[in-house]
Each structure stands twice: as C-alpha cells, then as structure tokens.
mmCIF file of C-alpha atoms in Angstrom:
data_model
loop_
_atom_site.group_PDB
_atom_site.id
_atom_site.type_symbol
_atom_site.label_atom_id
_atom_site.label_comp_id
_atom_site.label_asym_id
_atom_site.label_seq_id
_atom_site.Cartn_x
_atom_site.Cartn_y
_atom_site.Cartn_z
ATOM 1 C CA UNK A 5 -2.596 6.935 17.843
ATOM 2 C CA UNK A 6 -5.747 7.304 20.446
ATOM 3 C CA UNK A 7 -4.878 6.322 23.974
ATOM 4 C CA UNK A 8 -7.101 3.339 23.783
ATOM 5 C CA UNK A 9 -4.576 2.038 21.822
ATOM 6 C CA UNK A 10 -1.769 2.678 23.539
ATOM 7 C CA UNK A 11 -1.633 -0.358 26.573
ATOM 8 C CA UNK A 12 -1.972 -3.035 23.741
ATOM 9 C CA UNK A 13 0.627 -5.414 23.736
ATOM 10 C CA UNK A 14 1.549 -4.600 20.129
ATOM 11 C CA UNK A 15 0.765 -1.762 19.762
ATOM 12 C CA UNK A 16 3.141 0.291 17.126
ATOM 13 C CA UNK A 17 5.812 2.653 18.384
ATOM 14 C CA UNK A 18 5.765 6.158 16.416
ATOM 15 C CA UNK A 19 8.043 8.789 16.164
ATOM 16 C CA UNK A 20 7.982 11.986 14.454
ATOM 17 C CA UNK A 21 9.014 10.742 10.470
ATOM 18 C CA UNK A 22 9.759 12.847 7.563
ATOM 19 C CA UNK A 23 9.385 11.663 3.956
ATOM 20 C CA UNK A 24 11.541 11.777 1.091
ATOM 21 C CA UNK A 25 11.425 12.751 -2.377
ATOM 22 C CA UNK A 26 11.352 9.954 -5.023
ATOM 23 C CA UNK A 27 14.917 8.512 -5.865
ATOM 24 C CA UNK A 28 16.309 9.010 -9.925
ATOM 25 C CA UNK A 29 16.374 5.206 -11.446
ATOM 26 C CA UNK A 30 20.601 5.814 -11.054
ATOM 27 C CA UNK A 31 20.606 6.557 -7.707
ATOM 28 C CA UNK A 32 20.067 3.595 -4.436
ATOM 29 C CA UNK A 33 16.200 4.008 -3.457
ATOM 30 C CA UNK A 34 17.539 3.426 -0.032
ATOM 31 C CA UNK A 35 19.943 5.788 0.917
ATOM 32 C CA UNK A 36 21.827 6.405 3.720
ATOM 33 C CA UNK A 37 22.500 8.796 6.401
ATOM 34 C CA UNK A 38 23.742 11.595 6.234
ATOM 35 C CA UNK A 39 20.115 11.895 4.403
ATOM 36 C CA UNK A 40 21.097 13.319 1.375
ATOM 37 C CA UNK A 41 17.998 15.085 -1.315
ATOM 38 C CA UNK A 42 16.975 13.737 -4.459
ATOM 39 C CA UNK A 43 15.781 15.371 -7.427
ATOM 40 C CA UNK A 44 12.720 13.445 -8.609
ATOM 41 C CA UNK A 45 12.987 11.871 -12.026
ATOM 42 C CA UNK A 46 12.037 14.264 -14.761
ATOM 43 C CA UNK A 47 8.985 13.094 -17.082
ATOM 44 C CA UNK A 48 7.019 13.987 -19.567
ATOM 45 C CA UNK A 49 3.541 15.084 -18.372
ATOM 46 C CA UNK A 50 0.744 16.070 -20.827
ATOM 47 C CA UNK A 51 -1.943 16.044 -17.946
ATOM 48 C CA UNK A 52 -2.961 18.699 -15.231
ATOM 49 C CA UNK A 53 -0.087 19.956 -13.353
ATOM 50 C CA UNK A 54 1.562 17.921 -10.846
ATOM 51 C CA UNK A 55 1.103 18.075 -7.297
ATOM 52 C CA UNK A 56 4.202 19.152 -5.018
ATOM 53 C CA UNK A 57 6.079 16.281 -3.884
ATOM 54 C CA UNK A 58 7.483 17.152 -0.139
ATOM 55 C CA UNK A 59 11.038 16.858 0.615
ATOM 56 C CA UNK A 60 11.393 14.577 3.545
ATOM 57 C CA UNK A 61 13.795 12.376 5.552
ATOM 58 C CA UNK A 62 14.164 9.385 4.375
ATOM 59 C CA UNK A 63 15.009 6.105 7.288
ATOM 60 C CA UNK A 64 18.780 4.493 7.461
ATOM 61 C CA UNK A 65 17.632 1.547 5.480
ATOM 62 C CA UNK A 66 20.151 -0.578 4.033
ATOM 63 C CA UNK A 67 20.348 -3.560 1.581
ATOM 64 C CA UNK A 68 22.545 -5.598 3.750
ATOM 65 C CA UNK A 69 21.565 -5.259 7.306
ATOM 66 C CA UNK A 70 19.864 -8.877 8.573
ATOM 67 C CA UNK A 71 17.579 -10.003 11.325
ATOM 68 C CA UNK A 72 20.113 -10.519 13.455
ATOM 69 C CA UNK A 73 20.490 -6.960 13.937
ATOM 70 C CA UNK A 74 18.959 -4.731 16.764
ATOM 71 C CA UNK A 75 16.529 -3.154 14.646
ATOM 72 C CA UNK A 76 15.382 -4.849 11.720
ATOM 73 C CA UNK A 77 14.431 -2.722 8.093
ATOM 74 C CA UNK A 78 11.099 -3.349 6.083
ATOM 75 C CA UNK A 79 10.095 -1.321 3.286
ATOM 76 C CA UNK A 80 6.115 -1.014 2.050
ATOM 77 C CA UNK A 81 4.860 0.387 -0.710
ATOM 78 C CA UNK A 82 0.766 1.186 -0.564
ATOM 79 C CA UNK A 83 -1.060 1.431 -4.171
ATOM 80 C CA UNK A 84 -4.354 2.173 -5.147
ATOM 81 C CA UNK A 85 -6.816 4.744 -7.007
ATOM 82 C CA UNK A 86 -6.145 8.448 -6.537
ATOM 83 C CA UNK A 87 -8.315 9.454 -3.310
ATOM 84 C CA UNK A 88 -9.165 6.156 -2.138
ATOM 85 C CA UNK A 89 -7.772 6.375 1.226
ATOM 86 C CA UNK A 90 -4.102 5.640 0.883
ATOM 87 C CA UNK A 91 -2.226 8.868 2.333
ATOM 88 C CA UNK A 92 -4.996 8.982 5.139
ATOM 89 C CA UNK A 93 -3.958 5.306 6.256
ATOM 90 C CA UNK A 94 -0.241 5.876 6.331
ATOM 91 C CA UNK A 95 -0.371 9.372 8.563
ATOM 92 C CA UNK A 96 -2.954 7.791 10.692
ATOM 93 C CA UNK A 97 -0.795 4.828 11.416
ATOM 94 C CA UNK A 98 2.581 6.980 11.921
ATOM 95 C CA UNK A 99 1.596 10.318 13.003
ATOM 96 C CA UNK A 100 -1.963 9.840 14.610
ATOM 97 C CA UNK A 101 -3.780 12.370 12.982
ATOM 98 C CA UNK A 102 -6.261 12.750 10.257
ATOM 99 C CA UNK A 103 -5.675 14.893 7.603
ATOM 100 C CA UNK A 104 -8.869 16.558 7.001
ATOM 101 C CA UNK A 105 -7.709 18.431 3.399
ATOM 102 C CA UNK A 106 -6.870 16.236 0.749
ATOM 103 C CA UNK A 107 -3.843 16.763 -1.249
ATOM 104 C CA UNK A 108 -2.735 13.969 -4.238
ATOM 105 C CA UNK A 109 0.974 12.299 -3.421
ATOM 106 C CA UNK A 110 3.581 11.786 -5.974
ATOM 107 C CA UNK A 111 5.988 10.180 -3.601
ATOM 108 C CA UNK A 112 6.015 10.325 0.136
ATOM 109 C CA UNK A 113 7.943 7.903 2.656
ATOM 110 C CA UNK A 114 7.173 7.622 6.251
ATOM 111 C CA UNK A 115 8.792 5.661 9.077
ATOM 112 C CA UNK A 116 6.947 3.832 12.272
ATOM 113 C CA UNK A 117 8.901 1.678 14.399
ATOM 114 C CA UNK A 118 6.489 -1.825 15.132
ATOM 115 C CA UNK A 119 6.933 -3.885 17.389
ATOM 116 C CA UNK A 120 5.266 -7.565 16.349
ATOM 117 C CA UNK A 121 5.713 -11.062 18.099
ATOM 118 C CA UNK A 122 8.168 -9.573 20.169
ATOM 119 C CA UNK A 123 10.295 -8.318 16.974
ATOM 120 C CA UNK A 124 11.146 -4.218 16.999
ATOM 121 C CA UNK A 125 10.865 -3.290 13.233
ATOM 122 C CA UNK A 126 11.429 0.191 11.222
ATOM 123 C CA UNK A 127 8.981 -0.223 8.479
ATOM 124 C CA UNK A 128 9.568 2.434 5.732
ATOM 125 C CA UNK A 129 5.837 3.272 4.144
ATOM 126 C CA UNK A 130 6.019 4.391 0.656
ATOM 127 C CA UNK A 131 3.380 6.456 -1.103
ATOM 128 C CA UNK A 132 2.818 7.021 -4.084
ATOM 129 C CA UNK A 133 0.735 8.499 -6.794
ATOM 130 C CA UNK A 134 -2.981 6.558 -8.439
ATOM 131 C CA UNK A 135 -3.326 8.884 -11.155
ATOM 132 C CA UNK A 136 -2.722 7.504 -14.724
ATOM 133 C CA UNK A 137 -0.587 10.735 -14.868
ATOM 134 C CA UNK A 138 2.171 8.958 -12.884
ATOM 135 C CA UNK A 139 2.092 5.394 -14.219
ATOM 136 C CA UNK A 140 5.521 5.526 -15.634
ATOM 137 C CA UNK A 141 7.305 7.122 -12.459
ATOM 138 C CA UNK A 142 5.317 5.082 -9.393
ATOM 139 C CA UNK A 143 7.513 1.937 -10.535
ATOM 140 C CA UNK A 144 10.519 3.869 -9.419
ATOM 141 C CA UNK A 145 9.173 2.709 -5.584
ATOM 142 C CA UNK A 146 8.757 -0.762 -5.855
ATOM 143 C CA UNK A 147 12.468 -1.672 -5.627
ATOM 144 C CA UNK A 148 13.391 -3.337 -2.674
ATOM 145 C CA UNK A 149 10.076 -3.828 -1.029
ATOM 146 C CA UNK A 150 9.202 -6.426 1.047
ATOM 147 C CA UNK A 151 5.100 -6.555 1.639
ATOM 148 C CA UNK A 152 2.626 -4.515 -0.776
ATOM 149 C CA UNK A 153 -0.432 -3.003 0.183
ATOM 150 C CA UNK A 154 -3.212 -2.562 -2.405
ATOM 151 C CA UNK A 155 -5.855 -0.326 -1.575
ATOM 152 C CA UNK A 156 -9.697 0.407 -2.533
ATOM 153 C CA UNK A 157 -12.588 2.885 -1.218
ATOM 154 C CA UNK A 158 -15.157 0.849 0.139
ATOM 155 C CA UNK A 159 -17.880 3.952 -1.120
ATOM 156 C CA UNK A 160 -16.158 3.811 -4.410
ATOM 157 C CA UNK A 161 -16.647 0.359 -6.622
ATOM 158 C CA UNK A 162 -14.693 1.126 -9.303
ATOM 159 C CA UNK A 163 -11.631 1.099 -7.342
ATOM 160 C CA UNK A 164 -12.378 -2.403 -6.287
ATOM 161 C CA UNK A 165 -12.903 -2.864 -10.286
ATOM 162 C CA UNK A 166 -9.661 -1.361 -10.379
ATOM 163 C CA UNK A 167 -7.567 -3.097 -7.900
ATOM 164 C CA UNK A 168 -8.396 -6.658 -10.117
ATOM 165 C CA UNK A 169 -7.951 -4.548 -13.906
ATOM 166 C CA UNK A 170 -4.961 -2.997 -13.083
ATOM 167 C CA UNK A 171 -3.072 -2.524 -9.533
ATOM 168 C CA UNK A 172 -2.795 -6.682 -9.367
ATOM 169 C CA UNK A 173 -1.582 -6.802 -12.240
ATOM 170 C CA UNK A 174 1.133 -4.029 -12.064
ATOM 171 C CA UNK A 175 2.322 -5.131 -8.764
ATOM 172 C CA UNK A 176 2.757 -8.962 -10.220
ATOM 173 C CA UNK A 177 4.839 -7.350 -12.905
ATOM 174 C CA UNK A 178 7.200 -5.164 -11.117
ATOM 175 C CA UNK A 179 7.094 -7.327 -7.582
ATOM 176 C CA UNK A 180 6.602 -10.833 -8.277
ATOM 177 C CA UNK A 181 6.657 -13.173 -5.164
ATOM 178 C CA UNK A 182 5.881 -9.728 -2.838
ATOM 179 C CA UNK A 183 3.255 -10.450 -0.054
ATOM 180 C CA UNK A 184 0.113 -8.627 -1.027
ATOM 181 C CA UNK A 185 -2.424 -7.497 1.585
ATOM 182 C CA UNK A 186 -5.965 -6.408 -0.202
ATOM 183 C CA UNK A 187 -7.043 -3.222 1.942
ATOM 184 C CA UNK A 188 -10.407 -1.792 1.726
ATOM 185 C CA UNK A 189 -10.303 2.034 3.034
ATOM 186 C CA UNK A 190 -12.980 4.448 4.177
ATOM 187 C CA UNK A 191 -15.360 1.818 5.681
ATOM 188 C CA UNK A 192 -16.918 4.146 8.148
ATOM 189 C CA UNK A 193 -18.377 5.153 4.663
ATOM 190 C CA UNK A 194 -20.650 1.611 3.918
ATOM 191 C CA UNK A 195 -23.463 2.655 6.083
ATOM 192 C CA UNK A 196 -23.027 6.178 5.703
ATOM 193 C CA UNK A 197 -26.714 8.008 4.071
ATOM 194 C CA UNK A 198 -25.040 10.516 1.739
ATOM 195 C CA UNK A 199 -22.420 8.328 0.404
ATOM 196 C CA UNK A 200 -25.501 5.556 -0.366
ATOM 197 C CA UNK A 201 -27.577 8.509 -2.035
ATOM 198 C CA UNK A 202 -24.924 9.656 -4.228
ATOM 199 C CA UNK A 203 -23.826 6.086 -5.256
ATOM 200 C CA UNK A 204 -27.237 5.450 -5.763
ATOM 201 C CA UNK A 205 -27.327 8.180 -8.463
ATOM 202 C CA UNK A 206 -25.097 6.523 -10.450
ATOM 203 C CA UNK A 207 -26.871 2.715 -9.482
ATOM 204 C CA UNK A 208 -24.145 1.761 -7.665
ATOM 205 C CA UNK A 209 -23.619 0.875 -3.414
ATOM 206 C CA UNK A 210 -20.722 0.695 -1.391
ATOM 207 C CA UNK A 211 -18.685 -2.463 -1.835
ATOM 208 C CA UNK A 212 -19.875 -5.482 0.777
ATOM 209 C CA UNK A 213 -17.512 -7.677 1.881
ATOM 210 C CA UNK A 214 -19.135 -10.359 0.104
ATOM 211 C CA UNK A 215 -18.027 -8.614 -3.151
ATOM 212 C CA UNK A 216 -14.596 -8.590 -2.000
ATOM 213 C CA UNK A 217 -14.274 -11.910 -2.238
ATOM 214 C CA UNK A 218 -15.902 -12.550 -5.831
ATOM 215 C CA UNK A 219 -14.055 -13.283 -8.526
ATOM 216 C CA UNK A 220 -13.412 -10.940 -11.192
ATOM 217 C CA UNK A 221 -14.948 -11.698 -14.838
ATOM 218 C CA UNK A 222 -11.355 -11.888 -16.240
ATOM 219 C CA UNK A 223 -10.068 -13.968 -13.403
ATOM 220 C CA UNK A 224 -12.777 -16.607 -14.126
ATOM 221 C CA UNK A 225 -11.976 -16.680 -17.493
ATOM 222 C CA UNK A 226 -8.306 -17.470 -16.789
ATOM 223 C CA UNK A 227 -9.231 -20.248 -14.715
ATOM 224 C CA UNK A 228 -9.902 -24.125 -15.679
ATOM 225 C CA UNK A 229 -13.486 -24.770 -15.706
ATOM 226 C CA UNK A 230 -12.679 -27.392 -13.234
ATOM 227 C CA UNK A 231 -11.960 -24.865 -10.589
ATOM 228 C CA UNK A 232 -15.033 -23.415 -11.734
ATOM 229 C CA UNK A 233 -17.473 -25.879 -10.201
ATOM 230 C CA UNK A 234 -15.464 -26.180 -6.297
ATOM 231 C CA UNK A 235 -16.127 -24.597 -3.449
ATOM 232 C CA UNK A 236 -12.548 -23.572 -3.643
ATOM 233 C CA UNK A 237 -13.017 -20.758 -6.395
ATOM 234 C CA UNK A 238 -12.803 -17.771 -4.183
ATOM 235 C CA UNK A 239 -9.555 -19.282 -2.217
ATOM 236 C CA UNK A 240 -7.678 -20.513 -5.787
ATOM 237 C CA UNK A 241 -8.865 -16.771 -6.854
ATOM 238 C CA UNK A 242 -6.673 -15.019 -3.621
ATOM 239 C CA UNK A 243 -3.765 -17.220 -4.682
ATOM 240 C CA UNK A 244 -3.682 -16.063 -8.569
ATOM 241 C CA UNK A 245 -3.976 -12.643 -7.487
ATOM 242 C CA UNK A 246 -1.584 -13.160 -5.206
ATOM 243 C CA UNK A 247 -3.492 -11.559 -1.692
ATOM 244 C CA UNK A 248 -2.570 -13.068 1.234
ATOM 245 C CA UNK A 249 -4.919 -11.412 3.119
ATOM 246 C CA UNK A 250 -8.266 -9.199 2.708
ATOM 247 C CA UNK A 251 -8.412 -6.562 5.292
ATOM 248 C CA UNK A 252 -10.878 -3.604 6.059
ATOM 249 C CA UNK A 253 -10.086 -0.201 7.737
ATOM 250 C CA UNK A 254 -11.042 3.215 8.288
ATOM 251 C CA UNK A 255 -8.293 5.936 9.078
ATOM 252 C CA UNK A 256 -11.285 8.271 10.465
ATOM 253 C CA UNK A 257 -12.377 6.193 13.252
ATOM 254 C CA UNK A 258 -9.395 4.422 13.812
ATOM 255 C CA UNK A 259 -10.724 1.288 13.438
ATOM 256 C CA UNK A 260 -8.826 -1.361 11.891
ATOM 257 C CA UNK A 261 -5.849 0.945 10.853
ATOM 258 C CA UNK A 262 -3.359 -1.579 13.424
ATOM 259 C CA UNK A 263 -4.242 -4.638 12.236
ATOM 260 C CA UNK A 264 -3.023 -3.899 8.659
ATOM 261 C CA UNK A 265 -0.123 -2.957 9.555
ATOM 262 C CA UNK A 266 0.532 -5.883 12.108
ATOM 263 C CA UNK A 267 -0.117 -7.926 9.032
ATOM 264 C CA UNK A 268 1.616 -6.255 6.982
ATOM 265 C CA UNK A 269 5.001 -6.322 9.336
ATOM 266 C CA UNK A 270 4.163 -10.270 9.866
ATOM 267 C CA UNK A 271 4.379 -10.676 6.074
ATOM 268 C CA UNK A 272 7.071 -8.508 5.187
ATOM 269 C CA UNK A 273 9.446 -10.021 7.551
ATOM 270 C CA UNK A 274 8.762 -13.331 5.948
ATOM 271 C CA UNK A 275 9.676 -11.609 2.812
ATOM 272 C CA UNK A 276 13.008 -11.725 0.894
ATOM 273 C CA UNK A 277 13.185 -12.361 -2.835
ATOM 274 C CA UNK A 278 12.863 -8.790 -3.485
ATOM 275 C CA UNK A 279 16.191 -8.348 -2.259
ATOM 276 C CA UNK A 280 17.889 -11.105 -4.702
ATOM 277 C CA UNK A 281 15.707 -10.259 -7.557
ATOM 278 C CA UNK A 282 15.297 -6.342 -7.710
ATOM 279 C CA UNK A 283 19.172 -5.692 -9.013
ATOM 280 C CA UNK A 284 18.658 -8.372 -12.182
ATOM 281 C CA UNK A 285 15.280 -6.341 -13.616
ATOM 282 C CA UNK A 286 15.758 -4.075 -16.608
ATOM 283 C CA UNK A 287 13.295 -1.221 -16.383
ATOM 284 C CA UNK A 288 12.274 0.753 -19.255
ATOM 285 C CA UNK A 289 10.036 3.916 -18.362
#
C-alpha cells in the first residue's frame, strides 16, 4: 500500500501471494502444503471463450486450526458484476498496485496477513468470475468461507440493480448465516465528467449513497405493510438481505480500500457456521 498508510496502527501486513486455480467439487477447497495444482472443474460453456485462470499458490489453510493458534485462517470470497471493481480491490489491498489492463477472473485466491484489534490474521481472498458464463462453477468457492463481500460500480447502476436481483440472493443460498459486507467500487468515478456524460446517454447517474440504502421493489413487496410505514424500513431491509455493513471504496485512489477489509476481518472472525454447515450441503451443478 502507499506509505501514508503504512504508520497506522492497523494497518494490513502484505506479502508477496500467489493464487490458485479453482478446486474440483471432490477435492478439499483448502488444501495443504506442499501446495499441490488443481485442474479446474470441466464445464460446459456455450458462451465466448473463457478467460485463463492463473495457477497460483494457494495459503496453508486448514479446517481445524482454532483461534487459539498463532496465526489465525479466514477465507473471503468477493462477488459482483463482471468489471465492477472486484479484482482491482483485492490486488490493491494485497499487492499495492493498480492494475491498469483489465482482464475477467475465473478463480483467483490471494493471501494478506491483517492485523485487527490486536489479532494477526491470514485472510485468504477469493475471486471469482460475474459473468452469467460461470454461474454454475463460482459456487465451487463459497465452501468454507467465513465473511462475503458483494460488490457494485458506483458509475454503473445496474450492478447495484444486480447486487439486490441476484448476488443476495445467490450468496443466501449457498452461504446462509455468512457476514455480508455491501461494497460499492470505483467511487472516484461519482463526480467524474465523462462517466456522468456517458451515463447520461443512457438517462442514468452514478449511484448516490442515498440509493444504496433504498429498498429494492421486490424487497418491499416481501415485506409486511406494517414495516412499510416505520422509519425502520431501510434498517429491517439490511437485515433481510443480510448486509451487515454498506461500505464505499475506490482501489484507484486508495481511498477506503482498508476499511473494508478491517471490516471484513472483524466479521469474519466472528464467523463460524460455515464450518459446521458446508460438509452437510448437497450441490448439484
């Protein structure tokens, strides 16, 4: 990261991570060292090709290690639309750079070491593929997760519209009881002239944070009418969609990019039914 970050207090520790290759549904998603190489799952795949999926080093990160250890093990899995931000976030945070060419993930890990409230953690950040091309093999990460991190472009509404149609209710499916933290990316990109001229083509704007915290037209209709008519809406809203926390960023400038991942840490450490519940799910791909 910058060197203004660097005297904070919690500032996170990196080290230079590798990334590994998407596990096969047989195999342990969290394997360990010697780091061995998976072959990714094969699929059927009727749209463009695929991009390349790096081979990478996946962390030591077992089941059955507690937080009694020396280091402690959290996994994160970051989802969202294709191109709204997600890979940017995670190299920023563990590398300190910003890719400038864009190149669409099918599965990439990455490790950071944190340190939070005076806890050293190695927090495994999983990324994986928005396409619709992928929907049937970006399940194969949630396994074993701890804290999820649902993403949206702050210049792009639809992914906002998106996050409430369908990455809520795909991460409620496959990791029910997971923290969720609501990320909005690219917000060096709200006041930006080009980005409001081209949305403005299309009469749309880049998301406010007011909008973030409106309900969703199928949310509303879910809920009693009673809830309808408190001031409470928006707050009994974040609890149904299970977000913990609402959190804006922008991996350009830096700004923001620690505090989600503080949060994240804080929440995933907090976190443990996905360790009794992921070995009793069926899933059919």
């Amino acid at each position: 990261l910058p060197a203004a970050n660097q005297g904070h207090p919690h500032a996170p520790h990196f080290r230079n991570n590798q990334c590994s290759s998407a596990p096969s549904p047989s195999q342990n998603p969290l394997p360990t060292r010697p780091n061995p190489t998976f072959d990714s799952p094969s699929i059927t795949h009727s749209g463009p090709p695929p991009p390349s999926c790096s081979t990478l080093t996946a962390p030591n990160y077992h089941l059955d290690n507690t937080d009694t250890m020396a280091e402690i093990r959290r996994k994160l899995v970051i989802v969202g639309d294709g191109a709204c931000g997600k890979t940017c976030l995670l190299i920023v945070f563990s590398k300190g750079t910003f890719p400038e060419v864009y190149v669409p993930t099918v599965f990439e890990n990455y490790v950071a070491d944190v340190e939070v409230d005076g806890k050293h953690v190695e927090l495994a950040l999983w990324d994986t593929a928005g396409q619709e091309d992928y929907d049937r093999l970006r399940p194969l990460s949630y396994p074993d997760s701890h804290v999820i991190l649902i993403c949206f472009a702050i210049d792009s509404p639809d992914s906002l519209d998106n996050v409430q149609e369908k990455w809520i209710s795909e991460v409620l499916h496959f990791c029910q009881g997971l923290p969720i933290v609501l990320v909005g990316c690219k917000k060096d990109l709200r006041y930006d002239q080009k980005t409001i001229e081209e949305l403005r083509k299309t009469s749309q704007k880049p998301v406010s944070p007011e909008e973030v915290t409106q309900p969703h037209p199928s949310i509303i209709a879910a809920l009693s009418p009673r809830l309808l008519s408190t001031p409470l809406v928006g707050e009994e809203v974040r609890k149904k969609i299970g977000a913990h926390k609402y959190l804006e960023c922008s991996a350009k400038t830096n700004e923001g990019v620690r505090e989600v991942f503080e949060h994240a840490t804080r929440a995933a450490l907090l976190s443990r039914s996905s360790r009794k519940s992921s070995h009793r799910k069926c899933m059919i791909l």
